[in-house]
PDB file of C-alpha atoms in Angstrom:
ATOM      1  CA  MET N  21      -0.947 -13.015  15.493  1.00 88.00           C
ATOM      2  CA  GLU N  22       1.800 -15.139  13.755  1.00 91.00           C
ATOM      3  CA  ILE N  23       1.022 -16.782  11.050  1.00 91.00           C
ATOM      4  CA  THR N  24       2.556 -19.921   9.551  1.00 92.00           C
ATOM      5  CA  ASP N  25      -0.200 -22.097   8.289  1.00 92.00           C
ATOM      6  CA  PRO N  26       0.497 -22.100   4.616  1.00 92.00           C
ATOM      7  CA  VAL N  27      -3.191 -21.889   3.480  1.00 94.00           C
ATOM      8  CA  MET N  28      -3.210 -18.762   5.803  1.00 94.00           C
ATOM      9  CA  VAL N  29      -0.431 -17.505   4.375  1.00 92.00           C
ATOM     10  CA  ARG N  30      -1.382 -17.806   0.673  1.00 92.00           C
ATOM     11  CA  SER N  31      -4.268 -15.799   1.610  1.00 92.00           C
ATOM     12  CA  LEU N  32      -2.610 -12.955   3.351  1.00 92.00           C
ATOM     13  CA  VAL N  33      -0.257 -12.471   1.009  1.00 90.00           C
ATOM     14  CA  ARG N  34      -2.447 -12.159  -2.263  1.00 89.00           C
ATOM     15  CA  ASP N  35      -2.920  -8.314  -3.719  1.00 84.00           C
ATOM     16  CA  GLU N  36      -5.677  -6.749  -1.592  1.00 87.00           C
ATOM     17  CA  ALA N  37      -6.001  -9.171   1.325  1.00 90.00           C
ATOM     18  CA  ALA N  38      -5.295  -6.017   3.437  1.00 89.00           C
ATOM     19  CA  THR N  39      -7.997  -3.959   2.094  1.00 88.00           C
ATOM     20  CA  TYR N  40     -10.668  -6.739   2.482  1.00 92.00           C
ATOM     21  CA  LEU N  41      -9.250  -7.660   5.803  1.00 93.00           C
ATOM     22  CA  ALA N  42      -9.409  -4.139   7.495  1.00 90.00           C
ATOM     23  CA  PRO N  43     -13.231  -3.915   8.379  1.00 91.00           C
ATOM     24  CA  PHE N  44     -12.865  -7.168  10.284  1.00 94.00           C
ATOM     25  CA  LEU N  45      -9.701  -6.417  12.146  1.00 92.00           C
ATOM     26  CA  HIS N  46     -11.406  -3.549  13.871  1.00 87.00           C
ATOM     27  CA  ASP N  47     -14.958  -4.986  14.663  1.00 92.00           C
ATOM     28  CA  ASP N  48     -17.640  -7.346  13.367  1.00 94.00           C
ATOM     29  CA  HIS N  49     -19.406  -6.551  10.226  1.00 95.00           C
ATOM     30  CA  SER N  50     -21.730  -7.964   7.881  1.00 94.00           C
ATOM     31  CA  VAL N  51     -20.500  -8.515   4.074  1.00 94.00           C
ATOM     32  CA  GLY N  52     -23.042  -5.681   3.218  1.00 93.00           C
ATOM     33  CA  GLU N  53     -21.531  -3.464   5.989  1.00 93.00           C
ATOM     34  CA  ALA N  54     -18.230  -4.142   4.654  1.00 93.00           C
ATOM     35  CA  ALA N  55     -18.926  -3.370   1.331  1.00 92.00           C
ATOM     36  CA  GLU N  56     -20.442   0.357   2.452  1.00 90.00           C
ATOM     37  CA  LEU N  57     -17.461   0.564   4.408  1.00 87.00           C
ATOM     38  CA  LEU N  58     -14.933   0.079   1.291  1.00 87.00           C
ATOM     39  CA  HIS N  59     -17.075   1.600  -1.410  1.00 86.00           C
ATOM     40  CA  LEU N  60     -16.575  -1.952  -3.302  1.00 89.00           C
ATOM     41  CA  SER N  61     -19.519  -4.037  -4.755  1.00 91.00           C
ATOM     42  CA  LEU N  62     -21.156  -6.568  -2.767  1.00 93.00           C
ATOM     43  CA  SER N  63     -20.304  -9.265  -5.120  1.00 94.00           C
ATOM     44  CA  LYS N  64     -16.455  -8.736  -4.640  1.00 94.00           C
ATOM     45  CA  VAL N  65     -16.552  -8.148  -0.779  1.00 95.00           C
ATOM     46  CA  HIS N  66     -18.849 -11.546  -0.711  1.00 95.00           C
ATOM     47  CA  TYR N  67     -16.074 -13.272  -2.429  1.00 95.00           C
ATOM     48  CA  TRP N  68     -13.261 -12.076  -0.454  1.00 95.00           C
ATOM     49  CA  VAL N  69     -14.857 -12.642   2.771  1.00 96.00           C
ATOM     50  CA  ARG N  70     -15.858 -16.409   1.741  1.00 96.00           C
ATOM     51  CA  SER N  71     -12.396 -16.801   0.873  1.00 95.00           C
ATOM     52  CA  LEU N  72     -10.984 -15.322   3.903  1.00 95.00           C
ATOM     53  CA  TYR N  73     -13.452 -17.511   6.098  1.00 96.00           C
ATOM     54  CA  ASP N  74     -12.347 -20.668   4.338  1.00 96.00           C
ATOM     55  CA  ALA N  75      -9.066 -19.941   5.028  1.00 95.00           C
ATOM     56  CA  GLY N  76      -9.517 -19.684   8.732  1.00 96.00           C
ATOM     57  CA  LEU N  77      -8.751 -15.700   8.804  1.00 96.00           C
ATOM     58  CA  LEU N  78     -12.163 -14.770   9.468  1.00 96.00           C
ATOM     59  CA  GLU N  79     -15.020 -16.206  12.088  1.00 96.00           C
ATOM     60  CA  VAL N  80     -18.778 -15.898  12.153  1.00 95.00           C
ATOM     61  CA  VAL N  81     -19.762 -14.248  15.481  1.00 93.00           C
ATOM     62  CA  ALA N  82     -23.219 -13.608  15.187  1.00 92.00           C
ATOM     63  CA  GLU N  83     -25.888 -14.754  12.844  1.00 89.00           C
ATOM     64  CA  THR N  84     -29.560 -12.997  12.265  1.00 87.00           C
ATOM     65  CA  ARG N  85     -32.115 -15.355  11.149  1.00 84.00           C
ATOM     66  CA  ARG N  86     -34.725 -14.193   8.273  1.00 78.00           C
ATOM     67  CA  LYS N  87     -36.758 -15.179   5.326  1.00 78.00           C
ATOM     68  CA  GLY N  88     -34.424 -16.528   2.904  1.00 73.00           C
ATOM     69  CA  ARG N  89     -30.601 -16.407   3.671  1.00 79.00           C
ATOM     70  CA  SER N  90     -29.546 -15.374   7.270  1.00 85.00           C
ATOM     71  CA  ILE N  91     -27.339 -12.182   7.720  1.00 89.00           C
ATOM     72  CA  LYS N  92     -23.811 -13.349   8.999  1.00 92.00           C
ATOM     73  CA  ARG N  93     -21.570 -11.125  11.102  1.00 95.00           C
ATOM     74  CA  TYR N  94     -17.756 -11.931  10.429  1.00 96.00           C
ATOM     75  CA  GLN N  95     -14.676 -10.709  12.437  1.00 95.00           C
ATOM     76  CA  ALA N  96     -10.761 -11.779  12.079  1.00 95.00           C
ATOM     77  CA  ILE N  97      -9.537 -14.014  14.377  1.00 94.00           C
ATOM     78  CA  ALA N  98      -7.142 -11.548  15.839  1.00 93.00           C
ATOM     79  CA  THR N  99      -6.527  -7.407  15.246  1.00 91.00           C
ATOM     80  CA  GLU N 100      -3.236  -8.074  13.307  1.00 91.00           C
ATOM     81  CA  PHE N 101      -1.529 -10.834  11.277  1.00 93.00           C
ATOM     82  CA  VAL N 102       2.438 -11.049  10.864  1.00 92.00           C
ATOM     83  CA  VAL N 103       3.593 -13.751   8.336  1.00 91.00           C
ATOM     84  CA  PRO N 104       7.319 -14.582   9.354  1.00 90.00           C
ATOM     85  CA  ALA N 105       9.610 -13.818   6.500  1.00 87.00           C
ATOM     86  CA  GLU N 106      10.909 -17.623   6.151  1.00 90.00           C
ATOM     87  CA  VAL N 107       7.352 -18.936   5.115  1.00 89.00           C
ATOM     88  CA  LEU N 108       6.771 -16.211   3.040  1.00 87.00           C
ATOM     89  CA  PRO N 109       6.847 -17.100  -1.052  1.00 86.00           C
ATOM     90  CA  SER N 110      10.215 -16.357  -2.119  1.00 88.00           C
ATOM     91  CA  GLY N 111      10.650 -13.053  -3.760  1.00 88.00           C
ATOM     92  CA  HIS N 112       7.358 -11.998  -2.204  1.00 87.00           C
ATOM     93  CA  PHE N 113       8.850  -8.154  -1.415  1.00 83.00           C
ATOM     94  CA  GLU N 114      10.869  -7.850  -4.675  1.00 87.00           C
ATOM     95  CA  ARG N 115       7.353  -8.577  -6.395  1.00 88.00           C
ATOM     96  CA  VAL N 116       5.589  -6.178  -4.194  1.00 86.00           C
ATOM     97  CA  MET N 117       8.564  -3.473  -4.953  1.00 86.00           C
ATOM     98  CA  ARG N 118       8.606  -3.810  -8.741  1.00 88.00           C
ATOM     99  CA  ARG N 119       4.494  -3.805  -8.954  1.00 87.00           C
ATOM    100  CA  SER N 120       4.490  -0.788  -6.751  1.00 85.00           C
ATOM    101  CA  ASN N 121       7.252   0.849  -8.820  1.00 84.00           C
ATOM    102  CA  ALA N 122       5.082   0.536 -11.901  1.00 87.00           C
ATOM    103  CA  GLU N 123       2.052   1.780 -10.365  1.00 85.00           C
ATOM    104  CA  MET N 124       3.894   4.820  -9.502  1.00 82.00           C
ATOM    105  CA  THR N 125       5.346   5.470 -12.860  1.00 82.00           C
ATOM    106  CA  GLU N 126       1.785   4.867 -14.569  1.00 84.00           C
ATOM    107  CA  ALA N 127       0.334   7.431 -11.935  1.00 83.00           C
ATOM    108  CA  LEU N 128       2.962  10.219 -12.464  1.00 79.00           C
ATOM    109  CA  VAL N 129       2.732   9.670 -16.649  1.00 78.00           C
ATOM    110  CA  ALA N 130      -1.152   9.810 -15.941  1.00 80.00           C
ATOM    111  CA  ALA N 131      -1.357  12.832 -13.711  1.00 76.00           C
ATOM    112  CA  ALA N 132       1.336  14.934 -15.575  1.00 73.00           C
ATOM    113  CA  PRO N 133       2.397  13.631 -18.959  1.00 71.00           C
ATOM    114  CA  GLU N 134       4.048  17.162 -19.842  1.00 67.00           C
ATOM    115  CA  TRP N 135       6.267  17.032 -17.045  1.00 63.00           C
ATOM    116  CA  VAL N 136       6.906  13.338 -16.970  1.00 65.00           C
ATOM    117  CA  LEU N 137       7.039  12.535 -20.416  1.00 64.00           C
ATOM    118  CA  ALA N 138       8.284  15.578 -21.991  1.00 62.00           C
ATOM    119  CA  GLY N 139      10.554  16.862 -19.409  1.00 68.00           C
ATOM    120  CA  ASP N 140      13.970  18.299 -20.302  1.00 74.00           C
ATOM    121  CA  PHE N 141      16.873  15.799 -19.331  1.00 75.00           C
ATOM    122  CA  ARG N 142      19.782  17.725 -17.553  1.00 77.00           C
ATOM    123  CA  ILE N 143      23.220  16.783 -16.621  1.00 80.00           C
ATOM    124  CA  HIS N 144      24.959  19.181 -14.418  1.00 79.00           C
ATOM    125  CA  ALA N 145      27.552  18.950 -11.625  1.00 78.00           C
ATOM    126  CA  SER N 146      27.483  20.389  -8.254  1.00 75.00           C
ATOM    127  CA  SER N 147      31.587  19.877  -7.850  1.00 76.00           C
ATOM    128  CA  PRO N 148      33.978  18.659  -9.853  1.00 77.00           C
ATOM    129  CA  THR N 149      33.571  15.183  -9.046  1.00 71.00           C
ATOM    130  CA  ARG N 150      29.766  15.159  -8.587  1.00 72.00           C
ATOM    131  CA  GLY N 151      28.087  14.901 -11.651  1.00 75.00           C
ATOM    132  CA  THR N 152      23.850  14.792 -11.591  1.00 74.00           C
ATOM    133  CA  GLN N 153      21.494  13.855 -14.330  1.00 72.00           C
ATOM    134  CA  ASP N 154      17.681  14.722 -13.742  1.00 72.00           C
ATOM    135  CA  ARG N 155      14.569  15.567 -15.244  1.00 69.00           C
ATOM    136  CA  VAL N 156      13.708  19.460 -15.464  1.00 72.00           C
ATOM    137  CA  GLN N 157      10.094  20.887 -15.904  1.00 68.00           C
ATOM    138  CA  ARG N 158       9.573  23.888 -18.434  1.00 65.00           C
ATOM    139  CA  ALA N 159       8.107  26.803 -17.085  1.00 63.00           C
ATOM    140  CA  SER N 160       5.408  26.569 -19.372  1.00 58.00           C
ATOM    141  CA  ALA N 161       4.658  22.834 -18.699  1.00 57.00           C
ATOM    142  CA  ASP N 162       1.023  22.338 -17.241  1.00 56.00           C
ATOM    143  CA  ARG N 163       1.650  19.796 -14.234  1.00 53.00           C
ATOM    144  CA  GLY N 164      -1.849  18.578 -14.179  1.00 54.00           C
ATOM    145  CA  ASP N 165      -2.486  17.337 -10.764  1.00 60.00           C
ATOM    146  CA  VAL N 166      -0.476  17.586  -7.899  1.00 67.00           C
ATOM    147  CA  THR N 167       2.656  15.452  -8.187  1.00 72.00           C
ATOM    148  CA  HIS N 168       6.334  14.992  -7.229  1.00 71.00           C
ATOM    149  CA  GLN N 169       8.828  12.543  -8.158  1.00 71.00           C
ATOM    150  CA  SER N 170      12.583  13.093  -7.356  1.00 72.00           C
ATOM    151  CA  MET N 171      15.757  10.845  -6.707  1.00 72.00           C
ATOM    152  CA  TRP N 172      18.824  12.294  -5.215  1.00 76.00           C
ATOM    153  CA  MET N 173      22.153  10.616  -3.768  1.00 78.00           C
ATOM    154  CA  VAL N 174      23.717  12.028  -0.631  1.00 82.00           C
ATOM    155  CA  ARG N 175      27.052  10.778   1.009  1.00 85.00           C
ATOM    156  CA  ILE N 176      26.307  10.413   4.367  1.00 89.00           C
ATOM    157  CA  SER N 177      27.523   8.432   7.655  1.00 93.00           C
ATOM    158  CA  GLU N 178      25.485   5.469   8.799  1.00 93.00           C
ATOM    159  CA  GLU N 179      24.529   7.523  11.949  1.00 95.00           C
ATOM    160  CA  GLU N 180      23.176  10.095   9.580  1.00 95.00           C
ATOM    161  CA  ALA N 181      21.486   7.693   7.309  1.00 94.00           C
ATOM    162  CA  ARG N 182      19.331   6.315  10.425  1.00 94.00           C
ATOM    163  CA  GLU N 183      18.604   9.829  11.373  1.00 96.00           C
ATOM    164  CA  LEU N 184      17.022  10.408   7.812  1.00 94.00           C
ATOM    165  CA  ALA N 185      15.282   7.300   7.909  1.00 94.00           C
ATOM    166  CA  ALA N 186      13.597   7.915  11.156  1.00 95.00           C
ATOM    167  CA  ALA N 187      12.721  11.322   9.753  1.00 95.00           C
ATOM    168  CA  LEU N 188      11.211   9.723   6.855  1.00 93.00           C
ATOM    169  CA  ASN N 189       9.237   6.976   8.904  1.00 93.00           C
ATOM    170  CA  ALA N 190       8.056  10.067  11.209  1.00 95.00           C
ATOM    171  CA  LEU N 191       6.811  11.753   7.928  1.00 93.00           C
ATOM    172  CA  ARG N 192       5.171   8.680   6.726  1.00 90.00           C
ATOM    173  CA  ASP N 193       3.304   8.235   9.960  1.00 91.00           C
ATOM    174  CA  ARG N 194       2.146  11.622  10.321  1.00 92.00           C
ATOM    175  CA  TRP N 195       0.602  11.684   6.680  1.00 90.00           C
ATOM    176  CA  ILE N 196      -0.783   8.240   7.240  1.00 86.00           C
ATOM    177  CA  ALA N 197      -2.506   9.433  10.744  1.00 86.00           C
ATOM    178  CA  ARG N 198      -4.132  12.696   8.741  1.00 87.00           C
ATOM    179  CA  SER N 199      -5.473  10.158   5.676  1.00 83.00           C
ATOM    180  CA  LYS N 200      -8.893  10.140   5.883  1.00 74.00           C
ATOM    181  CA  ASP N 201      -9.365   6.575   4.420  1.00 68.00           C
ATOM    182  CA  GLU N 202     -13.233   6.260   4.630  1.00 64.00           C
ATOM    183  CA  SER N 203     -13.731   9.451   2.472  1.00 65.00           C
ATOM    184  CA  ASP N 204     -14.331   9.852  -0.867  1.00 75.00           C
ATOM    185  CA  LEU N 205     -11.019  11.832  -1.518  1.00 80.00           C
ATOM    186  CA  THR N 206      -8.362  10.858  -4.207  1.00 81.00           C
ATOM    187  CA  PRO N 207      -5.864   8.454  -2.975  1.00 81.00           C
ATOM    188  CA  TYR N 208      -2.489   9.350  -3.196  1.00 83.00           C
ATOM    189  CA  GLN N 209       0.152   6.698  -3.785  1.00 81.00           C
ATOM    190  CA  VAL N 210       3.712   7.927  -1.892  1.00 85.00           C
ATOM    191  CA  SER N 211       6.849   6.085  -2.456  1.00 83.00           C
ATOM    192  CA  VAL N 212       9.983   7.071  -0.371  1.00 84.00           C
ATOM    193  CA  ALA N 213      13.275   4.874  -0.529  1.00 84.00           C
ATOM    194  CA  LEU N 214      16.607   4.935   1.329  1.00 85.00           C
ATOM    195  CA  ALA N 215      19.529   2.401   0.557  1.00 86.00           C
ATOM    196  CA  PRO N 216      23.190   2.164   0.768  1.00 86.00           C
ATOM    197  CA  MET N 217      24.118   2.122  -3.029  1.00 81.00           C
ATOM    198  CA  PRO N 218      26.016  -1.193  -4.291  1.00 80.00           C
ATOM    199  CA  ASP N 219      29.714  -0.848  -4.811  1.00 70.00           C
TER     200      ASP N 219
END
């Protein structure tokens, strides 16, 4: 469903909106059921459900009467929401990317401080015109949790860049499909980017 209503757009672009909408995009749930699915506090989920309902993104699909407060079951008004680029707040994706990069750096530092903070700095050249700088892990360094971080530059054609982008998308989709989001397994943040270098 395409969303252009300003109130709905503001609600959808809030941090964590996707997390709190997820249970209701697939089926109807009570606040308690959603909190259990998300492994989050009832009060926090209740706050978000109320906010999403007030914005018109959730609707009450059933209500069970009981002593005290009745139990309402909510469902999203669509199974997917798309906000067109022209109605997004200015600089939305840039802010999301900056925050995501900062979170990735914090996660790497926390998981493998010996590697991230104390790795050796190296400059080398694979050819007389190709200099590279990178971080080298010492053989004795404790790498902590499973981590990986690398950046590199390749000189390839636009066709090869499209091939690489397709391979990266397939890799992303395969691992997302394997992810057990409802489990208590450790969440890992993965960040892969590809872009032509500016002149």
